[in-house]
Each structure stands twice: as C-alpha cells, then as structure tokens.
Amino acid sequence: MLSHKQLFLLNTAQTSDFPRLLEIEKAEGCYLYDPSGKKYLDLVSGFAVSNLGHRNPNVVKAIKDQVDKYLHVTVYGEYVQAPQVLFAQKLASVLPQNLSSVYFTNSGAEATEGALKLAKKYTNRSHIVAFHHSYHGSTHGALSVMGNEEYKQGYRPLLPDISFTDINTYADLEIITNQTAAVILETIQGEAGIRVPDKEYLQALRKKCNETGTLLIFDEIQTGFGRTGKMFAFENFGVIPDILLLAKGMGGGMPIGAFISSKKIMDVLKDNPILGHITTFGGHPVSCAAGLATLNTIIRENLFADVPEKEKLFRSLLIHPKIKEVRGMGLMLCIQLDSFKQVEAISKKCVENGVIIDWFLHCDTAMRIAPPLIITNEEIEFSCKVILDAISGV
Ligand code: PLP
C-alpha cells in the first residue's frame, strides 16, 4: 500500500518539485501535529489564514451548528440564509459607511475577479492601474494585475489595458486618468516581501482617484482581520477604499472571500443584464457561520489589541548580523536575508526544530512571520531562539 506522501506525489497535482511534504495529523491553536505526534509552532498560519489559531472552539461550534441545519441550498443571491445576512451585517458594522454591501465569494482570487468586473461596469472604463510585485490571486483577471512577469509569461493573452507602478512613486500618479476604472493595491504588499506604503502616498492615491473618478480597490486578503494590529490595515493609513477585498483570515479556516463596496456601486451587477456576477458556492452557509463566529471572537476577545506589543517583541529578539532588516507591521513581518539559499536552509532547519516558517512568492530572500494572533510571548521567544540558532548555523 502506498503511503500518504506517495499518494500526494502521485495523485494530487504538484505545484513545485520541492513541496514541504509535512503530513498533518491535527492542528490546534498555534500548533500543527504530524502523525508521529511531533508538534510544530506555526509561524505561517496557513498563509495568514488562522488568525485565531487552528480550530478555534467558537468557530468549530458554529460550523457544527450550521452543518446540523443546512449546507448548500442554492446559488448566491437568491435565498435568504441567516449565516450570510448576519455575517454581512456584522462586516458592515465594523467597516466605514460606504462599505456596506458585501458580495461573498469562495476565495481571494474570486474576490479580485468580482472587484475588477465591478469597477469596469460602474465606471464604463477599462484601464486598470496595478503594482509591481503585487499578488491578487492566480486566475486570469487576478494574474493580469499581478506585478511579476515571470508568472504571467506562460498564460498570455491576459487582460489588456493595465499599467503598473510602484508604491511610493508619486510621479507615476499621472498614469491614473479619467480613463482609469480602478487602482488595485494590497494595502500592505504581502508576497512582495512585506512592503508598507507611506501614509502620504496612500492619501495621494486616494486624492488622485477622487479627482479622476477612479475606484480605489484595497486588497486586504492578507492584511485583514487584525493582522496588522487594526481590524483592517487601511485604518493605519486614514484612507478608505471604494472596494475592499477580503478572504484568508475571514473564515477562521473555512474557505470564503468577499468584495465589498457601497450599495450604489454594487447595484450595477444586477442590471443590464441581470445576474452580472454569479457564484454557486460563494457565501456558503457553513463558511459564513464560521466567518461570523471568527469576527465575533475577534471583537469579543479584542484579539488584536496586543499585536503591536508582539511585533515589538519579535523585533527586539530578531537581531543577528545576518539579518539585514525586519520589515512589516503587526504580525505581518519578514526577516530580510541575503539569498534564497540561506532562506531555504534556515527554514528547513526551523521546521526540523519544530517551527514552521516560509518565504514569499515574489521575494525568496526573506522569511515570512505571520503567526496566529494568539501566539504567546513565550512562544515568540521560543520561535525566535529557533530562528536565530538556525541563522547562526548557515
Ligand atoms: N490577494 C492577496 C494579497 C493574497 O495574498 C492572496 C493569496 O495569497 C490572494 C489575493 C488570493 O487569494 P486566494 O488564494 O484565496 O485565491
């Protein structure tokens, strides 16, 4: 009989020649466990998903309660489903007034697709401005606004009429004109290796969008739900987008995403023709129940209040001659090293020693630190010791 690892390599599609191949038996809180019972402190959170930790009891209970009522009942936007409407209402209650209409999707990429279509339909324009080193998902539309040519070259033709710029490049704001439908930007760039824009830059971007009637889309798929020390990262910059993209941490470990805008903007999807955007499973009742429990837990337990303190602790401990820089905000951090070789060897050593750490799609010379927000000071100290020992060893 073949082992699970052999079956993984044989029958599940492979996306690289060097998968981590860590078999997971169970997950709880900040830890993953393999079949031998070895535990791993998770500094990646399933790529910024498990903000509450794995299997938060409130989320698990909400899932079980909903499973006992109903699963899928119809395509999105037809029947009234309590988990969906209550989650949408709760999201609206923690967002600025203009972000009150929630379109639920299955994933982050699907949220990006919906937002690009929405902006084009609302403005009746096609030009889109995106950013170098960005990541908004892997589907065709999302790939079109990805700022990394290497990932796009095999899949052309992609969407036309897209211009790319860099964060904090004020001179390039001129490419946003009254022909531009939307500017799409991760509020803090994730896969670029955590790049935080200047507050003044985001404010200038907002101003330019206002002047040209361009919709500003913030992708908070990685930054949302407390990761940066605020519920949403845009709160750190005093800039409110016209369309907000959410996913990842939104479902507490269940698949769900959303694009959120004003009712006025969103309403263009329902006319000429009707059903301008359709999804069968988007807003699945079990995912919405999990999402509502996630958001309620974040609010009730004030889960991100001590994120800035935890960031400080990481920064104070991650000091080593081989560390060039620790970048980021809150618990969305990265350790900048010199080479991928170092990153590869260090992350391998960390995993061997029970700490999961990884790198970035567009920046393989830096290591990602995105633990569950519930990580304790002792766990931060332990993980930094393992990381520093590994760095010293390469
Ligand atoms: N946007 C950002 C900023 C992301 O980090 C990701 C995923 O890593 C996505 C969009 C795509 O989300 P998904 O993998 O759910 O399609």
XYZ file of C-alpha atoms and ligand atoms in Angstrom:
410
model
C 0.000 0.000 0.000
C 1.272 3.455 -0.874
C 1.896 5.942 1.935
C 0.010 9.235 2.115
C 3.190 11.009 0.960
C 3.493 8.746 -2.087
C -0.187 9.284 -2.939
C 0.280 13.038 -2.527
C 3.063 12.964 -5.127
C 1.206 10.563 -7.428
C -2.403 11.727 -7.465
C -2.563 15.340 -6.309
C -1.414 17.967 -8.796
C 2.042 19.236 -7.927
C 2.876 22.931 -7.981
C 6.618 22.587 -7.385
C 9.372 19.984 -7.358
C 10.125 20.639 -3.707
C 6.898 20.565 -1.657
C 7.324 20.728 2.106
C 5.800 17.202 2.386
C 4.842 17.691 6.008
C 1.953 15.387 6.804
C -0.588 16.935 9.142
C -2.471 14.743 11.578
C -4.180 17.517 13.513
C -3.975 21.226 14.293
C -4.859 23.151 17.428
C -4.181 26.740 18.485
C -0.708 27.751 17.282
C 0.407 24.169 16.585
C 0.359 21.611 13.799
C 0.968 17.932 14.628
C 2.373 15.241 12.322
C 1.363 11.557 12.520
C 4.268 10.783 14.890
C 2.900 13.328 17.350
C 5.689 15.852 16.725
C 4.363 19.373 17.125
C 5.249 22.436 15.108
C 4.731 26.055 16.126
C 3.036 27.634 13.121
C 4.565 30.996 12.160
C 2.799 30.967 8.803
C -0.875 30.430 9.836
C -1.671 28.633 6.592
C -0.549 31.853 4.854
C -2.289 34.448 7.030
C -5.473 32.411 7.464
C -5.512 31.099 11.032
C -5.503 34.470 12.799
C -7.486 32.942 15.671
C -5.285 29.869 15.728
C -6.302 26.497 14.369
C -9.735 25.126 15.269
C -10.896 27.974 17.449
C -13.690 26.421 19.588
C -16.240 29.160 18.736
C -15.610 28.620 15.026
C -15.807 24.835 15.324
C -19.098 25.103 17.241
C -20.591 27.497 14.656
C -19.612 25.076 11.878
C -21.159 22.105 13.679
C -24.367 24.022 14.456
C -24.734 25.075 10.823
C -23.976 21.581 9.484
C -26.950 20.372 11.521
C -29.245 22.894 9.786
C -28.368 23.091 6.087
C -25.435 23.031 3.673
C -25.670 24.409 0.141
C -29.222 25.320 -0.820
C -28.972 27.495 -3.920
C -26.684 29.764 -5.959
C -25.564 33.054 -4.422
C -28.084 35.888 -4.175
C -31.435 34.098 -4.226
C -32.486 32.613 -0.885
C -32.244 34.368 2.439
C -29.680 32.469 4.519
C -29.229 33.620 8.106
C -25.441 32.959 8.327
C -24.886 35.035 5.168
C -27.014 38.040 6.094
C -25.835 38.146 9.706
C -22.195 37.939 8.631
C -22.716 40.690 6.037
C -24.385 42.869 8.670
C -21.528 42.284 11.130
C -18.904 43.099 8.482
C -20.736 46.311 7.600
C -20.825 47.240 11.300
C -17.002 47.191 11.544
C -16.427 48.961 8.201
C -16.857 52.581 7.104
C -20.336 53.540 5.897
C -19.519 53.288 2.189
C -18.510 49.636 2.578
C -21.918 48.218 3.376
C -22.720 45.871 0.509
C -20.983 42.502 0.683
C -20.628 40.085 -2.227
C -19.402 36.763 -0.836
C -17.010 34.616 -2.855
C -15.176 31.323 -2.319
C -11.657 32.704 -2.383
C -9.424 35.738 -2.626
C -8.857 35.393 -6.362
C -12.585 35.273 -6.957
C -12.987 38.452 -4.896
C -10.366 40.127 -7.113
C -12.198 38.992 -10.260
C -15.504 40.342 -8.984
C -13.981 43.673 -7.988
C -12.306 44.213 -11.376
C -15.585 43.479 -13.172
C -17.483 45.757 -10.782
C -15.092 48.664 -11.350
C -15.267 48.277 -15.136
C -19.046 48.109 -15.183
C -19.538 51.007 -12.752
C -17.115 53.395 -14.455
C -17.658 52.158 -18.017
C -13.856 52.259 -18.374
C -11.295 49.524 -18.896
C -7.912 50.922 -17.815
C -6.614 49.473 -14.557
C -3.556 50.504 -12.556
C -1.779 47.807 -10.551
C 1.556 47.462 -8.763
C 4.846 45.734 -9.365
C 5.395 42.723 -7.070
C 1.673 42.512 -6.294
C -0.304 39.327 -5.786
C -4.099 39.235 -6.062
C -4.650 35.579 -6.964
C -3.883 33.138 -9.758
C -6.971 33.256 -12.009
C -6.735 35.102 -15.329
C -8.022 38.514 -14.201
C -6.050 38.405 -10.971
C -2.980 37.226 -12.866
C -3.371 40.177 -15.247
C -2.899 42.584 -12.335
C -0.064 40.566 -10.814
C 3.185 42.505 -10.771
C 5.556 39.704 -11.720
C 6.195 38.977 -15.394
C 7.688 35.559 -14.699
C 4.330 34.204 -13.537
C 2.412 35.716 -16.451
C 4.559 34.777 -19.436
C 3.090 31.309 -19.985
C -0.513 32.443 -19.843
C -0.918 35.285 -22.314
C -3.057 36.865 -23.636
C -4.236 38.317 -20.347
C -6.449 41.360 -19.697
C -5.381 44.358 -21.811
C -5.116 47.995 -20.680
C -3.252 47.529 -17.421
C -0.456 49.843 -16.231
C 1.971 49.036 -13.452
C 3.580 51.342 -10.947
C 5.470 51.041 -7.656
C 4.331 52.026 -4.195
C 5.542 55.438 -3.022
C 6.254 56.561 -6.614
C 4.423 59.885 -6.645
C 5.411 60.826 -10.204
C 3.527 57.807 -11.551
C 0.221 59.007 -10.139
C -0.154 60.746 -13.514
C -0.955 57.394 -15.142
C -4.283 57.480 -13.297
C -6.599 59.444 -15.597
C -10.292 59.868 -16.257
C -9.981 56.722 -18.405
C -8.943 54.629 -15.405
C -11.568 52.305 -13.961
C -9.632 51.254 -10.884
C -6.408 51.215 -8.976
C -5.853 47.887 -7.236
C -3.364 47.680 -4.392
C -2.618 45.462 -1.414
C -2.830 47.885 1.499
C 0.449 46.334 2.641
C 2.116 44.259 -0.064
C 2.454 40.660 1.096
C 4.118 38.447 -1.476
C 6.439 41.319 -2.420
C 8.149 40.558 0.916
C 6.011 42.824 3.115
C 6.247 46.346 1.704
C 4.444 49.027 3.706
C 3.461 52.120 1.699
C 3.830 55.607 3.137
C 0.676 57.053 4.637
C 1.130 60.159 2.461
C 1.371 58.006 -0.652
C -1.925 56.222 0.011
C -3.534 59.570 0.743
C -2.205 60.987 -2.552
C -3.514 57.900 -4.338
C -6.948 58.412 -2.788
C -6.901 62.079 -3.869
C -5.948 61.204 -7.450
C -8.696 58.586 -7.629
C -11.229 61.138 -6.379
C -10.080 63.676 -8.986
C -10.365 61.209 -11.870
C -13.473 59.265 -10.797
C -11.349 56.125 -10.443
C -12.334 53.437 -7.947
C -9.710 52.572 -5.352
C -9.569 48.843 -4.569
C -7.704 47.730 -1.450
C -6.794 44.067 -1.320
C -6.888 43.196 2.390
C -6.935 39.480 1.764
C -3.713 39.053 3.717
C -3.842 42.157 5.909
C -7.423 41.914 7.211
C -8.903 40.694 10.473
C -6.372 42.075 12.934
C -3.114 41.006 11.338
C -1.586 44.490 11.343
C -2.908 45.484 14.775
C -6.133 47.014 13.418
C -9.184 45.166 12.150
C -8.220 46.281 8.611
C -4.864 47.666 7.513
C -6.365 50.736 5.810
C -7.199 52.043 9.306
C -3.442 52.553 9.805
C -3.353 54.999 6.883
C -6.555 57.023 7.250
C -7.612 56.079 3.702
C -10.882 54.357 2.831
C -11.176 52.382 -0.426
C -14.197 52.199 -2.735
C -13.947 48.437 -2.921
C -12.429 46.175 -0.271
C -11.227 42.610 -0.916
C -11.257 40.074 1.907
C -10.541 36.344 2.237
C -7.952 34.225 4.111
C -8.479 35.069 7.822
C -12.141 35.838 7.150
C -13.447 32.294 7.627
C -11.383 31.188 10.615
C -10.037 28.332 8.486
C -13.035 27.873 6.179
C -12.944 28.973 2.517
C -14.612 32.323 1.961
C -13.840 35.724 0.477
C -15.700 38.909 -0.367
C -15.622 42.088 -2.358
C -17.353 44.875 -0.514
C -18.485 48.274 -1.751
C -21.344 50.755 -1.497
C -24.821 49.671 -2.455
C -24.763 52.265 -5.261
C -21.655 50.762 -6.858
C -22.632 47.148 -6.214
C -26.068 47.631 -7.763
C -24.574 47.764 -11.291
C -24.208 43.966 -11.096
C -27.965 43.490 -11.053
C -28.933 45.362 -14.236
C -28.265 45.209 -17.963
C -28.151 42.219 -17.860
C -29.397 40.839 -14.566
C -27.080 38.398 -12.752
C -23.922 40.264 -13.740
C -21.813 38.137 -11.418
C -22.711 34.619 -10.349
C -21.233 32.068 -7.979
C -22.695 28.732 -6.919
C -20.860 28.287 -3.655
C -19.823 31.865 -2.769
C -21.128 32.696 0.716
C -21.560 29.024 1.604
C -23.654 28.903 4.795
C -21.060 26.872 6.728
C -18.264 29.267 5.737
C -20.439 32.270 6.623
C -21.297 30.755 10.021
C -17.564 30.224 10.591
C -16.822 33.772 9.397
C -19.402 35.305 11.703
C -18.014 33.334 14.659
C -14.499 34.441 13.671
C -15.410 38.110 13.548
C -17.434 37.920 16.777
C -14.484 36.226 18.507
C -12.005 38.823 17.245
C -14.240 41.616 18.570
C -15.233 39.961 21.869
C -11.707 38.883 22.785
C -10.136 42.093 21.480
C -7.797 39.738 19.705
C -5.524 42.238 18.001
C -5.089 44.665 20.921
C -1.655 43.286 21.834
C -0.448 42.729 18.264
C 1.773 45.868 18.385
C 3.422 44.568 21.594
C 4.019 41.188 19.988
C 5.530 42.918 16.955
C 7.884 44.797 19.303
C 8.911 41.558 20.999
C 9.701 39.887 17.653
C 11.703 42.950 16.571
C 13.641 43.103 19.843
C 14.625 39.433 19.592
C 15.337 39.129 15.879
C 18.745 40.736 15.965
C 21.613 38.968 14.208
C 24.468 40.093 11.926
C 22.968 38.059 9.064
C 19.527 39.742 9.382
C 19.508 42.761 7.080
C 16.131 44.065 8.148
C 12.892 43.072 9.880
C 10.043 44.620 7.857
C 6.316 44.855 8.208
C 3.531 45.812 10.552
C 1.906 43.947 13.433
C 2.168 40.199 12.948
C 2.752 40.545 9.221
C 6.540 40.598 9.349
C 9.508 39.390 7.383
C 13.173 38.766 8.026
C 15.325 40.005 5.148
C 18.392 37.870 4.442
C 20.873 37.808 1.557
C 19.949 34.808 -0.537
C 17.374 32.121 -1.224
C 19.995 29.544 -0.283
C 20.065 30.958 3.247
C 16.270 31.178 3.428
C 15.877 27.601 2.235
C 18.445 26.202 4.685
C 17.149 28.249 7.632
C 13.506 27.401 7.078
C 14.387 23.705 6.688
C 16.297 23.785 9.987
C 13.438 25.650 11.717
C 10.914 23.033 10.591
C 13.225 20.267 11.835
C 13.291 22.058 15.187
C 9.534 22.473 15.347
C 8.942 25.969 13.965
C 7.157 26.455 10.627
C 8.482 29.387 8.628
C 8.344 30.127 4.917
C 9.219 32.676 2.235
C 7.333 34.816 -0.301
C 6.233 34.300 -3.885
C 7.969 37.431 -5.207
C 10.724 37.700 -2.602
C 12.582 34.486 -1.843
C 15.366 36.197 0.090
C 13.094 36.975 3.044
C 11.320 34.771 5.588
C 7.669 35.192 6.487
C 6.487 35.648 10.067
C 2.705 35.538 10.240
C 1.756 33.527 13.328
C -1.756 33.194 14.734
C -2.538 36.428 16.598
C -2.971 34.370 19.788
C 0.733 33.473 19.896
C 2.068 33.987 23.442
C 5.229 35.860 24.451
C 6.817 32.537 25.466
C 6.055 31.099 22.028
C 7.530 34.197 20.372
C 10.685 33.805 22.484
C 10.941 30.097 21.643
C 10.422 30.666 17.912
C 12.971 33.473 17.755
C 15.536 31.278 19.519
C 14.966 28.502 16.966
C 15.228 31.020 14.093
C 18.406 32.646 15.434
C 20.046 29.250 16.067
C 19.180 28.239 12.507
C 20.580 31.523 11.126
C 23.810 31.035 13.086
C 24.094 27.535 11.663
C 24.087 28.506 7.979
N -4.617 38.724 -2.567
C -3.605 38.585 -1.701
C -2.970 39.802 -1.119
C -3.136 37.314 -1.361
O -2.103 37.199 -0.505
C -3.764 36.185 -1.921
C -3.287 34.833 -1.598
O -2.175 34.604 -1.164
C -4.820 36.372 -2.820
C -5.229 37.653 -3.112
C -5.501 35.197 -3.456
O -6.306 34.535 -2.533
P -6.748 33.021 -2.807
O -5.531 32.156 -2.701
O -7.779 32.748 -1.752
O -7.332 32.990 -4.184
